[in-house]
Short mmCIF file of N, CA and C in Angstrom, two decimals:
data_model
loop_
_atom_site.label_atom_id
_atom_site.label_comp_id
_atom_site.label_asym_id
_atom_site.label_seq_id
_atom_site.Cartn_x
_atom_site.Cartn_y
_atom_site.Cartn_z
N UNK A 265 42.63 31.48 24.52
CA UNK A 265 41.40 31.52 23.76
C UNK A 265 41.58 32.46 22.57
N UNK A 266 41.02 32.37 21.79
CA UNK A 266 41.77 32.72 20.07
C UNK A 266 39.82 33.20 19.99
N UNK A 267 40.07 34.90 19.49
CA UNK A 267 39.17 35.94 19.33
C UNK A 267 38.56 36.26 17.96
N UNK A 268 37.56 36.30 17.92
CA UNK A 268 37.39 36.69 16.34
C UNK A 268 37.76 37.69 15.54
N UNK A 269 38.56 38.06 14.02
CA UNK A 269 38.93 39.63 14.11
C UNK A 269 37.44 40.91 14.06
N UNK A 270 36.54 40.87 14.33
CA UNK A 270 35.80 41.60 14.87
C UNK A 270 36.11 41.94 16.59
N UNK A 271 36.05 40.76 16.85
CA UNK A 271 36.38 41.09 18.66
C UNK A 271 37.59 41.84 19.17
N UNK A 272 38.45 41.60 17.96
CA UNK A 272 39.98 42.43 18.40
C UNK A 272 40.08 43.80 17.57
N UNK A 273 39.49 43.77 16.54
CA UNK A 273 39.09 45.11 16.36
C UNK A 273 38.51 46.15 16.91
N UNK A 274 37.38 45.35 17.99
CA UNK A 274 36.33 46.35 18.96
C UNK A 274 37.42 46.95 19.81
N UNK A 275 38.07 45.22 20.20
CA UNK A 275 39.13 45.77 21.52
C UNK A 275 39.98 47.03 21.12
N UNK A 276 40.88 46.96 20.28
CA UNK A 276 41.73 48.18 19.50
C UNK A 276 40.79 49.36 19.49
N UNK A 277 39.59 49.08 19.14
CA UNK A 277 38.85 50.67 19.07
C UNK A 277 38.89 51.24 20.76
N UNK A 278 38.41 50.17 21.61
CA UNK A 278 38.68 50.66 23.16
C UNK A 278 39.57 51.25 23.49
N UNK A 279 40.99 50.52 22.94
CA UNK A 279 42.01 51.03 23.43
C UNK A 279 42.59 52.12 22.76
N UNK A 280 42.01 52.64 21.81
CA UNK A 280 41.99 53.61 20.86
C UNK A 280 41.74 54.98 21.75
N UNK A 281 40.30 54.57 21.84
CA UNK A 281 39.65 55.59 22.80
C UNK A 281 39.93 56.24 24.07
N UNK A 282 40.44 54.69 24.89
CA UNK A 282 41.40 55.24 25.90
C UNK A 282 42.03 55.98 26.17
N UNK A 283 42.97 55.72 25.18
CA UNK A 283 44.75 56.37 24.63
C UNK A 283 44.35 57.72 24.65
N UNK A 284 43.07 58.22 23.88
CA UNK A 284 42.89 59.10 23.48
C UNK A 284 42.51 60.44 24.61
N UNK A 285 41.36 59.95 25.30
CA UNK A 285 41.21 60.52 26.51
C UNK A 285 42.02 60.52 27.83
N UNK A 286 43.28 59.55 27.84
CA UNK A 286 44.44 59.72 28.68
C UNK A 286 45.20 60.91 28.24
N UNK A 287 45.08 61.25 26.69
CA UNK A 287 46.41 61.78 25.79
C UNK A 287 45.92 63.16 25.96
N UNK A 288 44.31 63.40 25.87
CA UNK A 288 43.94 64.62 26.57
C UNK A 288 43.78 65.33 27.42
N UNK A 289 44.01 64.33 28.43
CA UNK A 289 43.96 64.84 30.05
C UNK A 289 45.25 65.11 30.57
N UNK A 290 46.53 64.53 30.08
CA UNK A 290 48.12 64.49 29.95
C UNK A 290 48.15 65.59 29.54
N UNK A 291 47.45 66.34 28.32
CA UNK A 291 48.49 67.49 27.75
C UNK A 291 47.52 68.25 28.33
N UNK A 292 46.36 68.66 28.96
CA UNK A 292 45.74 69.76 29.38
C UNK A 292 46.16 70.22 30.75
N UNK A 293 47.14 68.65 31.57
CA UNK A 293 47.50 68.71 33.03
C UNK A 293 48.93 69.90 32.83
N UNK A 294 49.55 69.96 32.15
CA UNK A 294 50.80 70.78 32.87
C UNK A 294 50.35 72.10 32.09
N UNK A 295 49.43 72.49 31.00
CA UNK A 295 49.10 73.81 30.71
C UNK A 295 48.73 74.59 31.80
N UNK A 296 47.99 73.92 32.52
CA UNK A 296 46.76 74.87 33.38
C UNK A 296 47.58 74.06 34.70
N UNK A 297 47.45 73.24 35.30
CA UNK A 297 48.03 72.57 36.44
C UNK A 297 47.03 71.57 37.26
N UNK A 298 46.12 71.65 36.22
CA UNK A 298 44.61 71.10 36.92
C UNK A 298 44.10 70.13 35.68
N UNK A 299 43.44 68.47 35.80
CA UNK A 299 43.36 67.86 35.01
C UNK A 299 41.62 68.37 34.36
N UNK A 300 41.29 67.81 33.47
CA UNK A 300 40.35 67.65 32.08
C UNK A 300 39.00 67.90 33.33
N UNK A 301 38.47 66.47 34.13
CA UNK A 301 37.97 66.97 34.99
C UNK A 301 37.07 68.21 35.88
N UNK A 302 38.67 68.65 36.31
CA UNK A 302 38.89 69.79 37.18
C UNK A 302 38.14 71.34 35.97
N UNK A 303 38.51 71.09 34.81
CA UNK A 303 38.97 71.87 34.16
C UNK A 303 37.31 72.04 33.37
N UNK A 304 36.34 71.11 33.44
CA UNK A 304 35.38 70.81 33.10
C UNK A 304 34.47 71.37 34.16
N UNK A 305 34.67 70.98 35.61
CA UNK A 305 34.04 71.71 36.15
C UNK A 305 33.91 73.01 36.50
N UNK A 306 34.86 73.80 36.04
CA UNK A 306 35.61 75.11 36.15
C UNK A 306 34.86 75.90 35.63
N UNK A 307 34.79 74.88 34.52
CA UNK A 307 33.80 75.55 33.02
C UNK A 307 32.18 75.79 33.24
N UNK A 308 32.01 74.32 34.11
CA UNK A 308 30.06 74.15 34.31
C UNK A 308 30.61 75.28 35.30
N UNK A 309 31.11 75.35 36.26
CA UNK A 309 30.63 76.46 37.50
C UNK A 309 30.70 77.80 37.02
N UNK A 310 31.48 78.42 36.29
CA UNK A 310 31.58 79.39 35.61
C UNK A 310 30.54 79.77 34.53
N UNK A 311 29.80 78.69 33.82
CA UNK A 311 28.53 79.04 32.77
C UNK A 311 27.66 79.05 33.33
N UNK A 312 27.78 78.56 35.09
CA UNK A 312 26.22 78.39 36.08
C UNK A 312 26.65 79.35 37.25
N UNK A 313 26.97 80.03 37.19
CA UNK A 313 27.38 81.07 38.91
C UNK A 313 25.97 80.71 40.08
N UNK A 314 26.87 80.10 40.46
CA UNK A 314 25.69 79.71 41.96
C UNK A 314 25.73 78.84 41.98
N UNK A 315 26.11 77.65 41.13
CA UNK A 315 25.95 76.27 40.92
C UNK A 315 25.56 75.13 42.42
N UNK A 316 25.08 74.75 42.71
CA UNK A 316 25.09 73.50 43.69
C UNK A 316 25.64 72.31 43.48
N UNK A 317 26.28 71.81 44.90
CA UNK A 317 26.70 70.64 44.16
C UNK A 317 25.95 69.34 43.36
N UNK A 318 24.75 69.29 44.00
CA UNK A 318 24.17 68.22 43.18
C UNK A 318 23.75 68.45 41.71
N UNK A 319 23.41 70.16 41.30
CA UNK A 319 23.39 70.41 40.08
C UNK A 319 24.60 70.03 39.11
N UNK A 320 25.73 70.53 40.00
CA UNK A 320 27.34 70.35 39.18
C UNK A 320 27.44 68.95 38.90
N UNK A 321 26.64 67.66 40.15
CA UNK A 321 27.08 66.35 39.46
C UNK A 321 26.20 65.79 38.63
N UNK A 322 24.72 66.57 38.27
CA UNK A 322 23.74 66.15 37.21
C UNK A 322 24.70 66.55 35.94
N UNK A 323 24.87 67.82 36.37
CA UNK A 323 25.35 68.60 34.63
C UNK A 323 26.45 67.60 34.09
N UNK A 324 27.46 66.86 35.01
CA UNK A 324 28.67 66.28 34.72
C UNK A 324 28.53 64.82 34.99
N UNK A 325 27.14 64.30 35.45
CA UNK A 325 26.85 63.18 35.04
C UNK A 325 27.65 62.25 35.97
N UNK A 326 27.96 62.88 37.37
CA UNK A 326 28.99 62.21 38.15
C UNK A 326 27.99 61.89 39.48
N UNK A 327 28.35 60.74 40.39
CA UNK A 327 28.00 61.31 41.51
C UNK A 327 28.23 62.26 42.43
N UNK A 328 27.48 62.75 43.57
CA UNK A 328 27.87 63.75 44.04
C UNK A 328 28.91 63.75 44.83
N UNK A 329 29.52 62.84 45.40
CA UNK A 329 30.67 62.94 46.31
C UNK A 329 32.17 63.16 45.05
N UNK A 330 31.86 62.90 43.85
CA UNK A 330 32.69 62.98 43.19
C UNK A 330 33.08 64.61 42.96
N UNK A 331 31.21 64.70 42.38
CA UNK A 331 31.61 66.19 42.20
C UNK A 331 31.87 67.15 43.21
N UNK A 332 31.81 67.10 44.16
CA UNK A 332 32.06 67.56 45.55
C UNK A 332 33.94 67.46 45.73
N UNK A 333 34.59 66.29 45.25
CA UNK A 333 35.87 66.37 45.23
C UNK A 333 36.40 67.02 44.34
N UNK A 334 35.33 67.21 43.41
CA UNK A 334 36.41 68.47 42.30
C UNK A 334 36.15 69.45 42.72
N UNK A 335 35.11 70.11 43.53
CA UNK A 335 34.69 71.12 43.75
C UNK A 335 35.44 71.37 44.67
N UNK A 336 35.97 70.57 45.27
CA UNK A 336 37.09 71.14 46.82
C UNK A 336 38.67 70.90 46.55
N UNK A 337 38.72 70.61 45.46
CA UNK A 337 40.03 70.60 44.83
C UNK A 337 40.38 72.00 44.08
N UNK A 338 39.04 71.89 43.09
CA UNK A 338 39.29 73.71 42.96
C UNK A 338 39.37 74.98 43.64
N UNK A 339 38.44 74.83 44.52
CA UNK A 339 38.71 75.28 46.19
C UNK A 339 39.71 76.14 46.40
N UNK A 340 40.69 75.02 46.64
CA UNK A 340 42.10 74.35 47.22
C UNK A 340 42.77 75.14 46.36
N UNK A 341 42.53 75.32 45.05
CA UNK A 341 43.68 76.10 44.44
C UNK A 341 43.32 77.35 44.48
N UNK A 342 41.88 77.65 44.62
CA UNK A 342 41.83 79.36 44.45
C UNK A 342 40.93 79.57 43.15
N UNK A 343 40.40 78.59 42.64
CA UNK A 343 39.75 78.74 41.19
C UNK A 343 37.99 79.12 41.44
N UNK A 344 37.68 78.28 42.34
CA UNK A 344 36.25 78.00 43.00
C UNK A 344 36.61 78.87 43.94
N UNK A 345 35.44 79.68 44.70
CA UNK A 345 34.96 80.03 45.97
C UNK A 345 33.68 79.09 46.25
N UNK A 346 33.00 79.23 47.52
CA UNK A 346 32.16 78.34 48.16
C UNK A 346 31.48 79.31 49.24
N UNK A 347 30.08 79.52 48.86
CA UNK A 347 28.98 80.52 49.74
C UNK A 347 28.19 79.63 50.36
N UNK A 348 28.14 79.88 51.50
CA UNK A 348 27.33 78.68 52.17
C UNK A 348 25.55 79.27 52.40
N UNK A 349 24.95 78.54 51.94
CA UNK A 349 23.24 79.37 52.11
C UNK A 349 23.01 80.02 53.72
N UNK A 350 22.16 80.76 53.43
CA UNK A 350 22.26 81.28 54.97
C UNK A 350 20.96 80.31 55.48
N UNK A 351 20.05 79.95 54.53
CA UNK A 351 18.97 78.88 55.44
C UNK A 351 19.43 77.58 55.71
N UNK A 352 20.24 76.68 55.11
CA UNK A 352 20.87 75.51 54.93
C UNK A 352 22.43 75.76 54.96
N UNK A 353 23.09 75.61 55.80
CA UNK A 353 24.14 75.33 55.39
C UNK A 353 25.21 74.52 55.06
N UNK A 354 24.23 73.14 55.21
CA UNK A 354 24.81 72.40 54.27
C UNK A 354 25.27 72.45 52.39
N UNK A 355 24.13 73.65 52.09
CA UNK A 355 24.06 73.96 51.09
C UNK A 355 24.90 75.14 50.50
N UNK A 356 25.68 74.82 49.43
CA UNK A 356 26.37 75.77 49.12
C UNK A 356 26.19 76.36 47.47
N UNK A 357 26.54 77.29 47.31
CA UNK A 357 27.08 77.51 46.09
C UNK A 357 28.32 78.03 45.16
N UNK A 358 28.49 77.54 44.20
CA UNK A 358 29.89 77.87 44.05
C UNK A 358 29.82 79.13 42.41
N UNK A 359 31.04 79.51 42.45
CA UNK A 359 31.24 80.92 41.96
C UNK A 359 32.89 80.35 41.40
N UNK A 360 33.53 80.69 39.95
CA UNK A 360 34.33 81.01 38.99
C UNK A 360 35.23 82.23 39.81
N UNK A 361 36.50 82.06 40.31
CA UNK A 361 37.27 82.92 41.19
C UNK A 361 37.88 83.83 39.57
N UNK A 362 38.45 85.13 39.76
CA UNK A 362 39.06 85.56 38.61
C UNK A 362 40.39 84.40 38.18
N UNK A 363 41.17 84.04 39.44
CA UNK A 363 42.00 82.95 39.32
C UNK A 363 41.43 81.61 38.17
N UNK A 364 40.48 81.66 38.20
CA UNK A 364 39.70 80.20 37.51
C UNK A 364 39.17 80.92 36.56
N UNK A 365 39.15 81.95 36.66
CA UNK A 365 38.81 82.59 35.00
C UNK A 365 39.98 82.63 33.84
N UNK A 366 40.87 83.04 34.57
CA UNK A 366 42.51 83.16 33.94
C UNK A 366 42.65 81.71 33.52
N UNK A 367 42.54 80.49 34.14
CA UNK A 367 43.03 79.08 34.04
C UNK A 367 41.96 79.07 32.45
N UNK A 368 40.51 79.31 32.62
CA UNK A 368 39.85 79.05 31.73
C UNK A 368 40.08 79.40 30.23
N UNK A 369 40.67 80.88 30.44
CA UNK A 369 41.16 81.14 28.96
C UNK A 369 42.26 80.55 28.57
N UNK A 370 43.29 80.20 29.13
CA UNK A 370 44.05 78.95 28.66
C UNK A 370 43.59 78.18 27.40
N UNK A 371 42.50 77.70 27.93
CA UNK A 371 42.24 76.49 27.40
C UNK A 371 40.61 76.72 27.00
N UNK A 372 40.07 77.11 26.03
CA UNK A 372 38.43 77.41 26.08
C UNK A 372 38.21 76.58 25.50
N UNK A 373 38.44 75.63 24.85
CA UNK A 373 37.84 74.36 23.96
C UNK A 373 37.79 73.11 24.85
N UNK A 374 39.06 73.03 25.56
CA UNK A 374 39.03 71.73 26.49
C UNK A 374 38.23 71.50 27.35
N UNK A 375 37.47 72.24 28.21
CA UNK A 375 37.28 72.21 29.68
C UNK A 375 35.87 71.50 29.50
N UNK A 376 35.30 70.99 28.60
CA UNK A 376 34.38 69.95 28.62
C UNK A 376 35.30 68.66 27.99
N UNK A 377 36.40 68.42 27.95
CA UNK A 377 36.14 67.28 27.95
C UNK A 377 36.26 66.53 26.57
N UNK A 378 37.97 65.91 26.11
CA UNK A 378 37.91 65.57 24.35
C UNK A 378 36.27 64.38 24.11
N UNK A 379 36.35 63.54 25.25
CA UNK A 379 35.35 62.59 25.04
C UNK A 379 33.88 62.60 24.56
N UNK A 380 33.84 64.08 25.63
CA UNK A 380 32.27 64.22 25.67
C UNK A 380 32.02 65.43 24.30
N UNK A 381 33.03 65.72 24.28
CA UNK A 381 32.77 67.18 22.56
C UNK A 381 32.70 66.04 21.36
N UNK A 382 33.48 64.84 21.81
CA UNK A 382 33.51 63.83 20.17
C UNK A 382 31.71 63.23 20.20
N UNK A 383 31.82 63.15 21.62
CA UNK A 383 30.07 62.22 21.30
C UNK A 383 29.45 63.22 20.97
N UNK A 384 29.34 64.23 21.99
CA UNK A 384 28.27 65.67 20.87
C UNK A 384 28.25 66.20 19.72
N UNK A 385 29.08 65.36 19.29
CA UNK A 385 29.38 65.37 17.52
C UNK A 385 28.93 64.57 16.59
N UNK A 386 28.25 62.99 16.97
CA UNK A 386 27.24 62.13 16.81
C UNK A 386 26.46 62.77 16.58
N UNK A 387 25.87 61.67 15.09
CA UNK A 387 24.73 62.21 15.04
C UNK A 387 23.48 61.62 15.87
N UNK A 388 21.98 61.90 16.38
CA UNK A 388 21.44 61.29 17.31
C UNK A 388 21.77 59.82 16.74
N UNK A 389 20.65 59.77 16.43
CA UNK A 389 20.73 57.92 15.80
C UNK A 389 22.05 57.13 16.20
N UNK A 390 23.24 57.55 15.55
CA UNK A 390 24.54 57.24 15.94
C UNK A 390 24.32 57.20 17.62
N UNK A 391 24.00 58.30 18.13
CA UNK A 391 24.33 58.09 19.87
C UNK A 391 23.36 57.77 20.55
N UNK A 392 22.24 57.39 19.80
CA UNK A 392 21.55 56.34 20.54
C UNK A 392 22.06 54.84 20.61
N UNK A 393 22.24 54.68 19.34
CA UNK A 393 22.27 53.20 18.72
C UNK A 393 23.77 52.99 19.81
N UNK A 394 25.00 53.87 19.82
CA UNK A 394 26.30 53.21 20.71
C UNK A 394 25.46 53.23 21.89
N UNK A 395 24.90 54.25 22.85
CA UNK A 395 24.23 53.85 23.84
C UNK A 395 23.59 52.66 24.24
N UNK A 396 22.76 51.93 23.50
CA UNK A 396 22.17 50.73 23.39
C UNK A 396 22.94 49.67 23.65
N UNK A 397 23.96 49.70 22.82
CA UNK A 397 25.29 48.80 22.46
C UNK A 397 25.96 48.76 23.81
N UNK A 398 26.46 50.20 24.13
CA UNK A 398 27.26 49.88 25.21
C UNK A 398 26.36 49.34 26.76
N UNK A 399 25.39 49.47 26.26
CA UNK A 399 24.48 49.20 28.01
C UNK A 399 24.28 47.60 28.06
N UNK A 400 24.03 47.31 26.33
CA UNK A 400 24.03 45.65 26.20
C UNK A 400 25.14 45.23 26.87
N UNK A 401 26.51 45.58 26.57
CA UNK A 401 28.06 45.47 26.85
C UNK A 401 28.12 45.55 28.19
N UNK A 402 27.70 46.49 29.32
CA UNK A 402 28.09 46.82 30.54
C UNK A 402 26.72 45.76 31.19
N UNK A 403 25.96 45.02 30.38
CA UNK A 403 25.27 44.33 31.43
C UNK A 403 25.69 43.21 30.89
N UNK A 404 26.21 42.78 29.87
CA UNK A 404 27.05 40.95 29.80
C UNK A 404 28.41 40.90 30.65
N UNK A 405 29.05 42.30 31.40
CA UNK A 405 30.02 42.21 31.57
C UNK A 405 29.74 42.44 33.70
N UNK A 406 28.00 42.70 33.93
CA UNK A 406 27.59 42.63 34.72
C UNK A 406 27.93 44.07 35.57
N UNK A 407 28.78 45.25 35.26
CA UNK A 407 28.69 46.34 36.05
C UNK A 407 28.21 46.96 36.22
N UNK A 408 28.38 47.30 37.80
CA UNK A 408 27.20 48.60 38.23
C UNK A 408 27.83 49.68 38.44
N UNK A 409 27.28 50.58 38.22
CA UNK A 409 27.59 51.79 38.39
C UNK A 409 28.04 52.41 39.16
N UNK A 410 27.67 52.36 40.29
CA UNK A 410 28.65 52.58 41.52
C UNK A 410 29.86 51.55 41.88
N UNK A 411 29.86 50.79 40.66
CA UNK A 411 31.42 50.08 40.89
C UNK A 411 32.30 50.49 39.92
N UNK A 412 32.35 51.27 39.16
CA UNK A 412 32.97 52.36 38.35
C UNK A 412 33.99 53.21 39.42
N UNK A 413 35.33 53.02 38.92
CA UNK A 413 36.25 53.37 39.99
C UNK A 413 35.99 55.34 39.66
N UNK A 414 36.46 55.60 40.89
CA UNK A 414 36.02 57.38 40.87
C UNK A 414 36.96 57.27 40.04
N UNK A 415 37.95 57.06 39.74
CA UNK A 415 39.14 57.69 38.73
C UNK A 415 38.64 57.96 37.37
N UNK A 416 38.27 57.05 37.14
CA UNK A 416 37.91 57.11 35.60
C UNK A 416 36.62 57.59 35.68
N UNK A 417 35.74 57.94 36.34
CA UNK A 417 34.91 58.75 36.35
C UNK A 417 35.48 60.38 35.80
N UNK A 418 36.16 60.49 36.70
CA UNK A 418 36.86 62.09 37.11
C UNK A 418 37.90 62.49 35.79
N UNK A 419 38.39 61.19 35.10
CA UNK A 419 39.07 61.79 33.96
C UNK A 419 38.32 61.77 32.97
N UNK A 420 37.22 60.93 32.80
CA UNK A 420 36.39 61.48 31.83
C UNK A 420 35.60 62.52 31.65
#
């Protein structure tokens, strides 16, 4: 099937974009040892001391089992600590280890994220109007949201 050059232009901009946010998560992984992600949440838990997890996956726009896997990945390295409420303890909060403070100065520009600093750079209008666009796009192409693989959640 033979595309219009508008349609292969969009495509190239996709894959533009891609490239781009792969190319940032690649070079931020062997600085610090922890991907874009990881490195994002490092950042929200550290600007929020106490954070919860369901706050950490509003702020990052993830679901919560997602954000819950970065949160126990950072954990895991020593970056995050984890206080469990004394009324709930299902409920926790998390705390910026000095370890995850050190990782942070590394890198103080990255840890939100090349994708999400380029859209906060839109002007509104601009990021309404792609919003619109892309929701038209993700409903001719019929996906739901919870069929969004965690991966590409987590590197964006």
């Amino acid at each position: 099937m033979q595309h219009s050059p508008e349609v292969m232009q969009v495509l190239r901009s996709f894959r533009q974009i891609y490239a781009a946010v792969r190319l940032n998560y690649k070079a931020v992984d062997p600085e610090t040892g922890i991907g874009t992600a990881q490195l994002w949440a490092l950042g929200v838990i550290r600007a929020h001391a106490g954070i919860g997890m369901n706050a950490l996956a509003k702020t990052m726009d993830l679901s919560q089992p997602s954000a819950s896997n970065l949160a126990k990945a950072l954990q895991d390295k020593g970056l995050v600590c984890a206080e469990r409420c004394d009324i709930d303890k299902r409920n926790v909060k998390l705390y910026c280890t000095e370890q995850g403070q050190d990782v942070l100065t590394q890198v103080p520009e990255v840890f939100s994220g090349g994708l999400p600093m380029a859209l906060g750079k839109l002007a509104p209008a601009a990021l309404t109007r792609l919003q619109q666009d892309l929701q038209q796009l993700i409903g001719l192409l019929q996906v739901k949201d919870a069929e969004t693989p965690q991966a590409l959640q987590e590197d964006i």
